Amino acid sequence: LKLQFLYFIGSGGGAGGVGKTKKRKRKRKDSKNTHYPPPKNKMQSIMARLRPGQKAALVAVLMVITVYWVALVGLGGPPPHVVVNKPVNNGEVQHHEAENIAIGSEVDGNTDDKAVVVDDKPRVELIVRLDGQKERVLIEIDRYTAPITAANFIALVKQGFYNGCVFYRAEPGFVLQGGARDMSGRSKKPPYRPIPLEAKLPNNRGTISMARSNDPNSASTEFFINIRDNNGLNAKEGPRPNGYAAFGTVIEGMSVIDRAVVKPTAPGSGIHFLLEPVEIVLARVLH
């Protein structure tokens, strides 16, 4: 009996031995369905259970959805809704709506509302460095005639995009151009999508207009100031949009622009680059 009892204990018999054996078997069974390292979230858990072919199909579907979303919404910020106030004869306010403006969410300091009420002709002050001195240029923006163009420009000013940019192109008797490059000559990435063409105002002397490529709807951040009446830049009748969108007028400091445009230049790519670009030290909206 003593030998049988010792044999029974040594072989793992009894309730304790059987229980331990079952636990070991249960652990081995559970380990087949355990993923190492454990999934961190639901998506990883789902992916871990898919076969290679199913994973590839899921990734392909997600890529198609992403491409479609980018094509639909674009790469810029979400388009807010801008309402421009225009006074009428009886003193009441007439609302002019410019929808689908790619100017992000911060307009006139308002970051909550999708609809933003703004004035007709706000003023933008440019402090530029010319001949080692800071000079002032004051621009009145026509936000009713060119609401999308004006809203885009003011949004860029308010976020500080133009601070540190330069006037780099000078064409005496034609234009002074800038707004896309910094003092090192590098182009700054536009924060918003290109805007549609609004070539309604004439490109007369002192007006500020948006520069663009051959695509009429490609204007983004770069602008120019007309040194003379450039009738050739005005929109003309035709099957396609054309012309350049003027959206404001220099009301103070045109003499500063006249001095800057005759500074020494060097030719390149069909235009003339200032040897010493004129820095925009500060651009701000005046209330």
Short mmCIF file of C-alpha atoms in Angstrom, two decimals:
data_model
loop_
_atom_site.label_atom_id
_atom_site.label_comp_id
_atom_site.label_asym_id
_atom_site.label_seq_id
_atom_site.Cartn_x
_atom_site.Cartn_y
_atom_site.Cartn_z
CA LEU A 1 0.00 0.00 0.00
CA LYS A 2 2.83 2.38 0.84
CA LEU A 3 4.48 1.77 -2.54
CA GLN A 4 1.19 2.24 -4.39
CA PHE A 5 0.53 5.57 -2.58
CA LEU A 6 4.01 6.92 -3.46
CA TYR A 7 3.55 5.87 -7.07
CA PHE A 8 0.15 7.60 -7.18
CA ILE A 9 1.61 10.87 -5.85
CA GLY A 10 4.65 10.76 -8.13
CA SER A 11 2.58 10.21 -11.24
CA GLY A 12 0.64 13.46 -10.64
CA GLY A 13 -2.51 11.73 -9.49
CA GLY A 14 -5.17 13.20 -7.29
CA ALA A 15 -7.32 16.24 -7.78
CA GLY A 16 -4.32 18.64 -7.87
CA GLY A 17 -2.45 16.71 -10.55
CA VAL A 18 -5.47 16.36 -12.81
CA GLY A 19 -6.30 20.02 -12.46
CA LYS A 20 -2.81 21.11 -13.41
CA THR A 21 -2.82 18.84 -16.43
CA LYS A 22 -6.10 20.35 -17.65
CA LYS A 23 -4.81 23.86 -17.18
CA ARG A 24 -1.74 23.12 -19.27
CA LYS A 25 -3.92 21.71 -22.03
CA ARG A 26 -6.22 24.76 -21.89
CA LYS A 27 -3.27 27.11 -22.18
CA ARG A 28 -1.97 25.30 -25.22
CA LYS A 29 -5.42 25.44 -26.79
CA ASP A 30 -5.84 29.15 -26.08
CA SER A 31 -2.38 29.98 -27.39
CA LYS A 32 -3.45 28.99 -30.90
CA ASN A 33 -5.84 32.00 -31.02
CA THR A 34 -3.53 34.51 -29.35
CA HIS A 35 -1.64 37.08 -31.41
CA TYR A 36 1.82 38.23 -30.36
CA PRO A 37 2.28 41.08 -29.81
CA PRO A 38 -1.38 41.57 -28.80
CA PRO A 39 -3.38 43.91 -31.12
CA LYS A 40 -3.30 47.54 -29.95
CA ASN A 41 -6.71 48.46 -31.37
CA LYS A 42 -9.73 47.05 -33.21
CA MET A 43 -8.25 47.60 -36.67
CA GLN A 44 -5.11 45.63 -35.80
CA SER A 45 -7.28 42.88 -34.34
CA ILE A 46 -9.32 42.71 -37.55
CA MET A 47 -6.22 42.74 -39.76
CA ALA A 48 -4.64 39.95 -37.71
CA ARG A 49 -7.61 37.67 -38.43
CA LEU A 50 -7.60 38.30 -42.20
CA ARG A 51 -5.86 36.16 -44.75
CA PRO A 52 -3.17 37.78 -46.96
CA GLY A 53 -5.58 38.08 -49.91
CA GLN A 54 -8.25 39.67 -47.74
CA LYS A 55 -5.73 42.15 -46.33
CA ALA A 56 -4.69 43.23 -49.83
CA ALA A 57 -8.33 43.71 -50.86
CA LEU A 58 -9.08 45.82 -47.77
CA VAL A 59 -6.00 48.02 -48.31
CA ALA A 60 -7.00 48.54 -51.96
CA VAL A 61 -10.51 49.64 -50.97
CA LEU A 62 -9.14 52.09 -48.36
CA MET A 63 -6.74 53.58 -50.94
CA VAL A 64 -9.58 54.11 -53.44
CA ILE A 65 -11.66 55.86 -50.77
CA THR A 66 -8.69 58.09 -49.83
CA VAL A 67 -7.98 59.08 -53.45
CA TYR A 68 -11.65 59.86 -54.03
CA TRP A 69 -11.82 62.01 -50.89
CA VAL A 70 -8.70 64.01 -51.84
CA ALA A 71 -10.08 64.57 -55.36
CA LEU A 72 -13.43 65.68 -53.98
CA VAL A 73 -12.31 67.92 -51.12
CA GLY A 74 -8.85 68.99 -52.31
CA LEU A 75 -5.66 69.45 -50.37
CA GLY A 76 -6.47 72.80 -48.77
CA GLY A 77 -8.56 73.63 -45.75
CA PRO A 78 -12.33 73.15 -45.66
CA PRO A 79 -14.18 75.87 -47.58
CA PRO A 80 -16.01 78.26 -45.25
CA HIS A 81 -18.84 80.52 -46.23
CA VAL A 82 -18.07 84.24 -46.47
CA VAL A 83 -20.72 86.95 -46.43
CA VAL A 84 -19.69 90.40 -47.64
CA ASN A 85 -21.71 93.39 -46.47
CA LYS A 86 -22.60 95.97 -49.11
CA PRO A 87 -24.35 99.17 -47.94
CA VAL A 88 -27.32 100.29 -50.04
CA ASN A 89 -29.03 103.67 -50.40
CA ASN A 90 -31.43 103.22 -47.49
CA GLY A 91 -28.59 102.36 -45.13
CA GLU A 92 -29.51 98.70 -44.85
CA VAL A 93 -27.05 95.92 -45.55
CA GLN A 94 -27.27 93.78 -48.67
CA HIS A 95 -25.60 90.38 -48.37
CA HIS A 96 -23.36 89.09 -51.10
CA GLU A 97 -22.34 85.44 -50.67
CA ALA A 98 -19.12 83.95 -51.97
CA GLU A 99 -19.32 80.24 -51.38
CA ASN A 100 -16.65 77.51 -51.59
CA ILE A 101 -13.71 79.76 -50.78
CA ALA A 102 -10.55 77.80 -50.00
CA ILE A 103 -9.27 80.06 -47.24
CA GLY A 104 -9.26 77.78 -44.21
CA SER A 105 -11.25 78.47 -41.05
CA GLU A 106 -9.60 81.60 -39.66
CA VAL A 107 -11.15 84.67 -41.23
CA ASP A 108 -11.44 87.99 -39.40
CA GLY A 109 -10.34 86.26 -36.21
CA ASN A 110 -13.38 83.98 -36.23
CA THR A 111 -12.52 80.30 -35.94
CA ASP A 112 -15.90 78.91 -34.88
CA ASP A 113 -18.56 80.05 -37.32
CA LYS A 114 -18.68 78.81 -40.88
CA ALA A 115 -20.32 82.08 -41.97
CA VAL A 116 -18.21 85.20 -41.43
CA VAL A 117 -19.48 88.75 -41.92
CA VAL A 118 -16.84 91.16 -43.20
CA ASP A 119 -16.57 94.76 -44.41
CA ASP A 120 -16.60 95.84 -48.03
CA LYS A 121 -13.22 97.58 -48.21
CA PRO A 122 -10.80 96.65 -45.44
CA ARG A 123 -7.28 98.05 -45.59
CA VAL A 124 -4.06 96.09 -45.58
CA GLU A 125 -0.80 97.71 -44.46
CA LEU A 126 2.51 96.49 -45.84
CA ILE A 127 5.71 97.49 -44.05
CA VAL A 128 8.56 96.97 -46.51
CA ARG A 129 12.32 97.38 -46.18
CA LEU A 130 13.73 99.57 -48.96
CA ASP A 131 17.20 101.13 -48.99
CA GLY A 132 17.66 100.06 -45.38
CA GLN A 133 14.53 101.93 -44.27
CA LYS A 134 11.08 100.71 -43.34
CA GLU A 135 8.42 102.16 -45.62
CA ARG A 136 4.63 101.95 -45.50
CA VAL A 137 2.27 100.90 -48.30
CA LEU A 138 -1.48 101.00 -47.64
CA ILE A 139 -3.86 99.00 -49.82
CA GLU A 140 -7.66 99.25 -49.89
CA ILE A 141 -9.24 95.89 -50.70
CA ASP A 142 -12.41 95.69 -52.82
CA ARG A 143 -14.11 92.75 -51.18
CA TYR A 144 -17.42 93.13 -52.97
CA THR A 145 -16.28 93.13 -56.60
CA ALA A 146 -13.74 90.33 -56.07
CA PRO A 147 -14.96 88.55 -52.89
CA ILE A 148 -13.12 85.25 -53.33
CA THR A 149 -9.81 86.87 -54.31
CA ALA A 150 -10.03 89.43 -51.51
CA ALA A 151 -11.00 86.86 -48.89
CA ASN A 152 -8.09 84.65 -49.90
CA PHE A 153 -5.61 87.55 -49.68
CA ILE A 154 -6.88 88.77 -46.29
CA ALA A 155 -6.79 85.26 -44.85
CA LEU A 156 -3.15 84.95 -45.93
CA VAL A 157 -2.34 88.33 -44.36
CA LYS A 158 -4.03 87.40 -41.09
CA GLN A 159 -2.16 84.14 -40.71
CA GLY A 160 1.16 85.94 -41.30
CA PHE A 161 1.95 84.23 -44.59
CA TYR A 162 3.37 87.37 -46.23
CA ASN A 163 5.62 88.33 -43.32
CA GLY A 164 9.16 87.76 -44.55
CA CYS A 165 8.13 87.39 -48.20
CA VAL A 166 9.70 89.66 -50.82
CA PHE A 167 8.99 91.61 -53.97
CA TYR A 168 11.44 89.83 -56.24
CA ARG A 169 10.35 90.76 -59.78
CA ALA A 170 10.60 94.32 -61.09
CA GLU A 171 9.46 95.39 -64.55
CA PRO A 172 9.74 99.22 -64.84
CA GLY A 173 6.67 100.67 -66.48
CA PHE A 174 4.79 97.42 -65.94
CA VAL A 175 4.59 95.63 -62.56
CA LEU A 176 6.28 94.93 -59.21
CA GLN A 177 5.63 91.33 -58.19
CA GLY A 178 6.04 89.27 -55.01
CA GLY A 179 4.30 87.25 -52.35
CA ALA A 180 5.58 83.73 -52.93
CA ARG A 181 9.29 83.76 -52.00
CA ASP A 182 11.29 84.62 -48.91
CA MET A 183 14.63 86.44 -48.61
CA SER A 184 16.56 83.24 -49.36
CA GLY A 185 14.75 82.87 -52.68
CA ARG A 186 12.80 79.78 -51.63
CA SER A 187 9.14 79.51 -52.56
CA LYS A 188 6.68 79.22 -49.69
CA LYS A 189 4.06 76.49 -49.89
CA PRO A 190 0.54 77.90 -50.33
CA PRO A 191 -1.70 76.90 -47.41
CA TYR A 192 -4.90 77.00 -49.46
CA ARG A 193 -6.17 75.71 -52.78
CA PRO A 194 -5.96 77.91 -55.92
CA ILE A 195 -8.89 80.26 -56.37
CA PRO A 196 -11.18 80.84 -59.37
CA LEU A 197 -10.51 83.86 -61.59
CA GLU A 198 -12.41 87.08 -60.80
CA ALA A 199 -11.11 89.47 -63.47
CA LYS A 200 -13.70 92.24 -63.13
CA LEU A 201 -11.74 95.33 -62.07
CA PRO A 202 -9.39 97.04 -64.55
CA ASN A 203 -5.63 96.71 -63.99
CA ASN A 204 -5.04 100.44 -63.64
CA ARG A 205 -1.99 102.07 -62.09
CA GLY A 206 -1.79 101.34 -58.37
CA THR A 207 -4.11 98.35 -58.39
CA ILE A 208 -3.06 95.08 -56.80
CA SER A 209 -3.78 91.88 -58.77
CA MET A 210 -3.20 88.16 -58.40
CA ALA A 211 -0.43 86.57 -60.44
CA ARG A 212 -1.12 83.17 -62.00
CA SER A 213 0.07 80.61 -64.54
CA ASN A 214 -1.54 79.95 -67.92
CA ASP A 215 -4.38 78.28 -66.04
CA PRO A 216 -6.85 81.13 -65.33
CA ASN A 217 -7.88 79.46 -62.06
CA SER A 218 -4.39 78.94 -60.65
CA ALA A 219 -3.90 82.09 -58.52
CA SER A 220 -2.84 81.31 -54.97
CA THR A 221 -0.51 83.63 -53.00
CA GLU A 222 1.54 85.65 -55.47
CA PHE A 223 0.42 89.17 -56.41
CA PHE A 224 1.66 92.21 -58.31
CA ILE A 225 1.11 95.96 -58.26
CA ASN A 226 0.47 97.70 -61.56
CA ILE A 227 2.93 100.53 -62.29
CA ARG A 228 0.78 101.91 -65.10
CA ASP A 229 -2.64 101.28 -66.66
CA ASN A 230 -2.11 97.75 -68.01
CA ASN A 231 -5.14 97.37 -70.25
CA GLY A 232 -3.62 94.24 -71.77
CA LEU A 233 -4.13 92.45 -68.44
CA ASN A 234 -7.87 93.14 -68.32
CA ALA A 235 -10.42 90.45 -69.12
CA LYS A 236 -11.70 90.31 -72.67
CA GLU A 237 -14.71 88.62 -74.18
CA GLY A 238 -14.05 85.06 -75.22
CA PRO A 239 -14.99 81.42 -74.72
CA ARG A 240 -12.53 80.96 -71.84
CA PRO A 241 -11.85 83.00 -68.66
CA ASN A 242 -8.95 85.37 -69.15
CA GLY A 243 -7.32 88.46 -67.69
CA TYR A 244 -5.85 89.08 -64.24
CA ALA A 245 -7.90 89.62 -61.10
CA ALA A 246 -7.43 93.07 -59.56
CA PHE A 247 -8.89 93.25 -56.06
CA GLY A 248 -7.63 96.46 -54.47
CA THR A 249 -5.79 99.76 -54.86
CA VAL A 250 -2.72 101.31 -53.27
CA ILE A 251 -4.02 104.45 -51.55
CA GLU A 252 -0.77 105.39 -49.75
CA GLY A 253 2.86 104.63 -50.55
CA MET A 254 2.76 104.32 -54.33
CA SER A 255 5.98 106.33 -54.37
CA VAL A 256 7.60 103.44 -52.45
CA ILE A 257 6.51 101.03 -55.19
CA ASP A 258 7.84 103.40 -57.88
CA ARG A 259 11.24 103.49 -56.15
CA ALA A 260 11.39 99.71 -55.74
CA VAL A 261 10.54 98.87 -59.35
CA VAL A 262 13.54 100.74 -60.76
CA LYS A 263 16.13 99.01 -58.57
CA PRO A 264 18.87 97.01 -60.36
CA THR A 265 17.74 93.69 -61.80
CA ALA A 266 19.11 90.65 -63.62
CA PRO A 267 17.24 88.85 -66.42
CA GLY A 268 16.14 85.26 -66.05
CA SER A 269 13.36 83.02 -67.39
CA GLY A 270 11.92 85.89 -69.40
CA ILE A 271 11.52 88.25 -66.44
CA HIS A 272 13.75 90.56 -64.37
CA PHE A 273 14.78 89.64 -60.81
CA LEU A 274 15.72 92.30 -58.28
CA LEU A 275 19.34 91.97 -57.22
CA GLU A 276 18.22 93.04 -53.76
CA PRO A 277 14.65 91.87 -53.15
CA VAL A 278 12.38 94.22 -51.23
CA GLU A 279 11.32 92.47 -48.03
CA ILE A 280 7.76 92.60 -46.70
CA VAL A 281 8.60 92.92 -43.02
CA LEU A 282 4.98 92.95 -41.90
CA ALA A 283 1.55 92.64 -43.50
CA ARG A 284 -1.55 93.27 -41.42
CA VAL A 285 -5.22 94.13 -41.74
CA LEU A 286 -6.23 97.49 -40.27
CA HIS A 287 -9.61 97.77 -38.58
#
